[in-house]
């Protein structure tokens, strides 16, 4: 059963209305300002070789000046489409709406400040998905654009796995800057949870894919280059820590954890927030997470994907918990460290 939502059609700005013929991959790029970086991401996606693809650029609130630049970059393109949404739906909601525009069997999400590392990156990601039906997602290696070194700010896995960044391994999640999903699995799982807005949306979807019996595979040989820009990121002193804490607690409750069982995690987050000067954000996150959990209703047909089976618990233990180290190491790495 698929769960394709019926979103209102966005405003078409430039490029093709739709692909002229079926394609292997839809590349989705969310945009909001950062026109120069977004145009480079679009060019990188359109230049991918060895696979048929269509590039969907979904704007969520750029200024008229930035939009004019994007329009000029996409105008007349037969393999790209620029649309504008009614408002900013966040990363989760934006990706849902971007994915719903296409029909390709593979969806590759590329951040608008990232580029494919090689001309055949997309082709190799599609081939890897096609060769392994059990794969629910491919997690790309994220490199710093200017140096080619690992982008540590985008490392979403246990630090114990960092020495294996050039290798391949099964994982409990994937990083949003560059990843591939199988459309059929994405729709069966119900897509991203719009309520998350941003932070942990990939982990939330990954849990449902794992509960479907799918594997999340990190591939160090399939990479994107990320233009790390501190000023362009949502500041920790703004709302980022609030979303980080709220969403992680909410996701745990969606999957059956009681608020009481989450108290140690909540206290650890407060310690980390106090260590980094954002404690008020963390305190606000708890009631917000409880409110989201109270309102949450699974998409029809996805009820069985919430909670953990014996198989999914074993998968998470093998791919995540086993690499996080001793309790003292976790305290230093995850609680006492900087944001």
Coordinates of C-alpha atoms in Angstrom, one line a residue:
X1 CA 0.0 0.0 0.0
X2 CA 1.3 3.5 -0.9
X3 CA 0.5 6.7 1.0
X4 CA 1.0 9.4 -1.7
X5 CA -0.5 12.6 -0.3
X6 CA -2.5 15.0 -2.5
X7 CA -0.6 18.3 -2.1
X8 CA -1.9 21.4 -3.8
X9 CA 0.0 22.0 -7.0
X10 CA 2.9 24.5 -6.6
X11 CA 3.4 27.5 -8.7
X12 CA 5.4 26.6 -11.8
X13 CA 8.2 29.2 -12.3
X14 CA 10.6 27.9 -15.1
X15 CA 11.8 24.8 -16.9
X16 CA 9.8 21.8 -18.1
X17 CA 6.4 21.2 -16.6
X18 CA 7.3 17.5 -16.4
X19 CA 9.8 15.1 -17.9
X20 CA 9.1 14.2 -21.5
X21 CA 9.5 10.5 -20.8
X22 CA 9.9 8.3 -17.7
X23 CA 13.3 8.7 -16.0
X24 CA 15.3 6.6 -13.6
X25 CA 15.8 9.2 -10.9
X26 CA 14.2 12.3 -9.6
X27 CA 16.8 14.7 -8.0
X28 CA 15.1 17.0 -5.6
X29 CA 16.7 20.3 -4.4
X30 CA 15.0 22.6 -1.8
X31 CA 15.9 26.3 -2.2
X32 CA 15.6 29.3 0.0
X33 CA 17.9 32.2 -0.8
X34 CA 21.6 31.1 -1.4
X35 CA 20.9 31.5 -5.1
X36 CA 24.6 31.1 -6.1
X37 CA 24.9 27.8 -4.3
X38 CA 21.6 26.5 -5.5
X39 CA 22.4 27.3 -9.1
X40 CA 25.7 25.3 -8.7
X41 CA 23.7 22.4 -7.2
X42 CA 21.3 22.4 -10.1
X43 CA 24.1 22.5 -12.6
X44 CA 25.8 19.6 -10.9
X45 CA 22.6 17.5 -11.0
X46 CA 21.9 18.3 -14.6
X47 CA 25.5 17.3 -15.5
X48 CA 25.1 13.8 -14.1
X49 CA 25.9 11.1 -16.7
X50 CA 24.9 7.5 -17.3
X51 CA 21.4 7.7 -16.0
X52 CA 18.2 9.4 -17.0
X53 CA 17.0 12.0 -14.5
X54 CA 14.9 15.0 -13.9
X55 CA 15.8 17.8 -11.4
X56 CA 13.1 19.3 -9.3
X57 CA 13.9 22.6 -7.6
X58 CA 11.3 23.5 -5.0
X59 CA 11.6 27.0 -3.6
X60 CA 10.2 27.8 -0.1
X61 CA 10.4 31.5 0.2
X62 CA 13.4 33.1 -1.6
X63 CA 13.4 36.8 -2.3
X64 CA 12.4 38.1 -5.7
X65 CA 16.1 38.8 -6.5
X66 CA 17.1 35.2 -5.7
X67 CA 14.1 33.8 -7.5
X68 CA 15.0 35.8 -10.6
X69 CA 18.4 34.2 -10.6
X70 CA 17.0 30.7 -10.2
X71 CA 14.5 31.4 -13.0
X72 CA 17.2 32.4 -15.4
X73 CA 19.2 29.3 -14.5
X74 CA 16.3 26.9 -15.2
X75 CA 14.6 28.7 -18.0
X76 CA 14.1 26.5 -21.0
X77 CA 15.7 23.4 -19.4
X78 CA 14.0 20.2 -20.6
X79 CA 15.4 18.2 -17.7
X80 CA 14.7 20.5 -14.8
X81 CA 11.7 22.2 -13.2
X82 CA 11.6 25.2 -10.8
X83 CA 8.4 25.6 -8.7
X84 CA 7.5 27.8 -5.7
X85 CA 5.6 26.6 -2.7
X86 CA 3.0 28.8 -0.8
X87 CA 5.3 29.0 2.3
X88 CA 8.3 27.4 4.0
X89 CA 7.2 23.8 4.9
X90 CA 10.6 23.0 6.4
X91 CA 13.0 20.3 5.3
X92 CA 10.5 17.4 6.0
X93 CA 7.5 19.0 4.4
X94 CA 9.5 20.5 1.5
X95 CA 11.0 17.1 0.6
X96 CA 7.6 15.5 0.8
X97 CA 6.2 18.0 -1.7
X98 CA 9.3 17.8 -3.9
X99 CA 9.2 14.0 -4.0
X100 CA 5.5 14.0 -4.9
X101 CA 6.2 16.0 -8.1
X102 CA 8.0 13.1 -9.8
X103 CA 7.4 9.5 -10.6
X104 CA 10.9 8.0 -10.9
X105 CA 11.7 4.8 -9.0
X106 CA 14.7 6.4 -7.2
X107 CA 14.6 9.8 -5.5
X108 CA 17.9 11.5 -4.8
X109 CA 17.8 14.5 -2.4
X110 CA 20.7 17.0 -2.7
X111 CA 21.1 20.0 -0.4
X112 CA 21.1 23.3 -2.2
X113 CA 24.6 24.0 -0.9
X114 CA 26.0 20.6 -2.1
X115 CA 27.1 19.1 -5.4
X116 CA 27.7 15.6 -6.7
X117 CA 31.3 14.6 -6.2
X118 CA 31.7 13.0 -9.7
X119 CA 29.8 13.0 -12.9
X120 CA 28.5 9.4 -12.3
X121 CA 27.6 9.7 -8.6
X122 CA 23.9 9.6 -9.4
X123 CA 24.2 6.7 -11.8
X124 CA 26.2 4.6 -9.2
X125 CA 23.6 5.4 -6.5
X126 CA 20.7 4.3 -8.8
X127 CA 22.7 1.1 -9.8
X128 CA 23.3 0.3 -6.2
X129 CA 19.6 0.6 -5.3
X130 CA 18.6 -1.5 -8.3
X131 CA 21.1 -4.2 -7.4
X132 CA 19.8 -4.6 -3.9
X133 CA 16.0 -4.6 -3.4
X134 CA 16.4 -4.8 0.4
X135 CA 18.0 -1.3 0.5
X136 CA 15.6 1.4 1.7
X137 CA 18.2 4.2 1.5
X138 CA 21.7 4.9 0.4
X139 CA 23.6 7.4 2.6
X140 CA 26.2 9.3 0.8
X141 CA 29.6 10.3 2.2
X142 CA 29.5 14.1 2.8
X143 CA 32.8 15.9 1.9
X144 CA 33.7 19.5 2.5
X145 CA 33.5 21.1 -0.9
X146 CA 36.7 23.2 -0.6
X147 CA 39.0 20.5 0.8
X148 CA 37.5 17.0 -0.1
X149 CA 37.8 16.0 3.6
X150 CA 35.0 14.5 5.6
X151 CA 32.4 17.1 6.7
X152 CA 32.4 16.4 10.4
X153 CA 29.4 18.7 10.9
X154 CA 27.4 16.4 8.7
X155 CA 28.6 13.1 10.2
X156 CA 25.3 11.6 11.4
X157 CA 26.7 8.3 12.7
X158 CA 28.5 7.1 15.8
X159 CA 31.9 8.6 16.0
X160 CA 33.3 5.2 16.4
X161 CA 32.5 4.7 12.7
X162 CA 34.3 7.8 11.5
X163 CA 37.6 5.9 10.7
X164 CA 35.4 3.9 8.2
X165 CA 34.1 7.0 6.4
X166 CA 35.6 5.8 3.0
X167 CA 34.1 2.3 3.4
X168 CA 30.5 0.9 3.3
X169 CA 28.5 -0.1 6.3
X170 CA 24.9 -0.6 7.4
X171 CA 23.5 2.3 9.4
X172 CA 20.5 3.4 11.5
X173 CA 20.0 6.6 9.6
X174 CA 21.2 8.7 6.7
X175 CA 22.3 12.3 6.3
X176 CA 20.1 14.7 4.4
X177 CA 22.7 16.5 2.4
X178 CA 22.9 13.7 -0.1
X179 CA 20.9 10.5 -0.1
X180 CA 18.9 8.1 -2.3
X181 CA 15.6 6.6 -1.5
X182 CA 13.4 4.0 -3.3
X183 CA 10.1 5.8 -4.1
X184 CA 8.0 2.7 -3.5
X185 CA 9.4 2.3 0.0
X186 CA 9.2 6.1 0.7
X187 CA 5.5 6.1 -0.1
X188 CA 4.7 2.8 1.8
X189 CA 6.5 4.3 4.9
X190 CA 4.4 7.4 4.6
X191 CA 7.2 9.8 3.7
X192 CA 8.6 12.4 6.1
X193 CA 6.7 13.7 9.1
X194 CA 5.8 17.3 8.3
X195 CA 5.5 18.1 12.0
X196 CA 9.3 17.7 12.4
X197 CA 10.0 20.7 10.2
X198 CA 13.7 20.1 10.4
X199 CA 16.1 17.9 12.6
X200 CA 15.9 14.2 12.9
X201 CA 13.5 13.8 9.9
X202 CA 15.9 11.3 8.2
X203 CA 16.2 9.2 11.4
X204 CA 12.4 9.1 11.8
X205 CA 11.9 7.8 8.2
X206 CA 14.8 5.4 8.6
X207 CA 13.2 3.8 11.6
X208 CA 10.1 3.0 9.6
X209 CA 12.1 1.7 6.7
X210 CA 14.0 -0.6 9.1
X211 CA 10.7 -1.8 10.5
X212 CA 9.7 -2.7 6.9
X213 CA 12.7 -4.9 6.8
X214 CA 14.8 -2.5 4.7
X215 CA 18.5 -1.7 5.2
X216 CA 20.1 1.7 5.3
X217 CA 23.5 1.5 3.6
X218 CA 26.2 4.1 4.0
X219 CA 28.5 4.2 0.9
X220 CA 31.8 6.0 1.3
X221 CA 32.4 5.6 -2.4
X222 CA 29.2 7.6 -3.3
X223 CA 29.8 11.2 -2.2
X224 CA 28.6 14.8 -2.4
X225 CA 30.6 17.8 -1.7
X226 CA 29.1 20.2 0.8
X227 CA 29.7 23.9 1.1
X228 CA 29.9 24.2 4.8
X229 CA 28.6 27.7 5.8
X230 CA 28.1 28.5 9.4
X231 CA 26.2 31.6 8.8
X232 CA 23.8 29.9 6.4
X233 CA 22.8 27.2 9.0
X234 CA 20.1 27.7 11.5
X235 CA 21.9 29.0 14.5
X236 CA 21.9 27.0 17.7
X237 CA 21.1 30.2 19.5
X238 CA 17.9 30.5 17.4
X239 CA 15.6 27.5 17.3
X240 CA 17.9 24.7 16.2
X241 CA 18.5 23.2 19.6
X242 CA 14.8 23.4 20.4
X243 CA 13.9 21.4 17.2
X244 CA 16.8 18.9 17.9
X245 CA 15.5 18.1 21.4
X246 CA 11.8 18.3 20.6
X247 CA 12.0 16.1 17.6
X248 CA 14.2 13.4 19.1
X249 CA 11.8 13.0 22.1
X250 CA 8.8 13.1 19.9
X251 CA 10.2 10.4 17.6
X252 CA 10.9 8.2 20.6
X253 CA 7.3 8.6 21.8
X254 CA 6.0 7.8 18.3
X255 CA 7.8 4.5 18.5
X256 CA 6.4 3.6 21.9
X257 CA 8.7 5.1 24.5
X258 CA 6.9 6.5 27.6
X259 CA 7.7 10.1 28.8
X260 CA 9.1 8.6 32.0
X261 CA 11.5 6.3 30.1
X262 CA 12.8 9.4 28.2
X263 CA 13.6 11.3 31.4
X264 CA 17.4 10.3 31.4
X265 CA 17.7 11.5 27.7
X266 CA 15.8 14.7 28.5
X267 CA 18.2 15.4 31.5
X268 CA 21.2 14.7 29.3
X269 CA 19.9 17.2 26.7
X270 CA 19.5 19.8 29.5
X271 CA 23.0 19.2 30.6
X272 CA 24.3 19.6 27.1
X273 CA 22.1 22.7 26.6
X274 CA 23.4 24.3 29.8
X275 CA 27.0 23.5 28.7
X276 CA 26.3 25.4 25.4
X277 CA 24.2 28.2 26.6
X278 CA 20.9 27.1 25.1
X279 CA 19.2 25.6 28.1
X280 CA 15.9 27.5 27.6
X281 CA 15.4 26.0 24.2
X282 CA 15.8 22.5 25.7
X283 CA 13.3 23.2 28.4
X284 CA 10.7 24.4 25.9
X285 CA 11.2 21.3 23.9
X286 CA 9.7 18.8 26.3
X287 CA 6.1 20.1 26.4
X288 CA 6.3 20.7 22.7
X289 CA 7.3 17.1 22.1
X290 CA 4.5 15.8 24.4
X291 CA 2.0 18.0 22.4
X292 CA 3.2 16.6 19.1
X293 CA 3.1 13.0 20.4
X294 CA -0.5 13.6 21.7
X295 CA -1.6 14.8 18.2
X296 CA 0.2 12.2 16.2
X297 CA -1.8 9.7 14.1
X298 CA 0.0 7.3 11.7
X299 CA -0.9 7.5 8.1
X300 CA -3.4 4.8 7.2
X301 CA -1.7 1.5 6.6
X302 CA 1.5 2.5 8.4
X303 CA 0.5 1.8 12.0
X304 CA 2.6 -1.4 12.1
X305 CA 5.8 0.6 11.3
X306 CA 5.8 2.3 14.7
X307 CA 7.3 0.6 17.7
X308 CA 10.3 -1.8 17.4
X309 CA 10.3 -5.5 16.6
X310 CA 12.9 -7.9 17.8
X311 CA 14.5 -7.8 14.4
X312 CA 14.6 -4.0 14.2
X313 CA 16.0 -3.7 17.8
X314 CA 18.8 -6.1 16.8
X315 CA 19.5 -4.1 13.7
X316 CA 19.7 -0.8 15.6
X317 CA 21.9 -2.4 18.3
X318 CA 24.3 -3.8 15.6
X319 CA 24.5 -0.7 13.4
X320 CA 24.3 2.1 16.1
X321 CA 24.6 1.2 19.8
X322 CA 27.5 -1.2 19.2
X323 CA 29.7 1.7 17.9
X324 CA 28.9 4.4 20.5
X325 CA 31.5 3.2 23.1
X326 CA 31.4 2.9 26.9
X327 CA 29.0 5.0 29.1
X328 CA 31.9 7.3 29.9
X329 CA 32.8 7.7 26.3
X330 CA 29.2 8.5 25.4
X331 CA 29.1 11.1 28.2
X332 CA 32.1 12.9 26.8
X333 CA 31.1 12.6 23.2
X334 CA 27.4 13.2 23.4
X335 CA 26.6 15.2 26.5
X336 CA 29.7 17.2 27.5
X337 CA 30.7 18.1 23.9
X338 CA 30.0 21.4 22.1
X339 CA 27.2 21.8 19.7

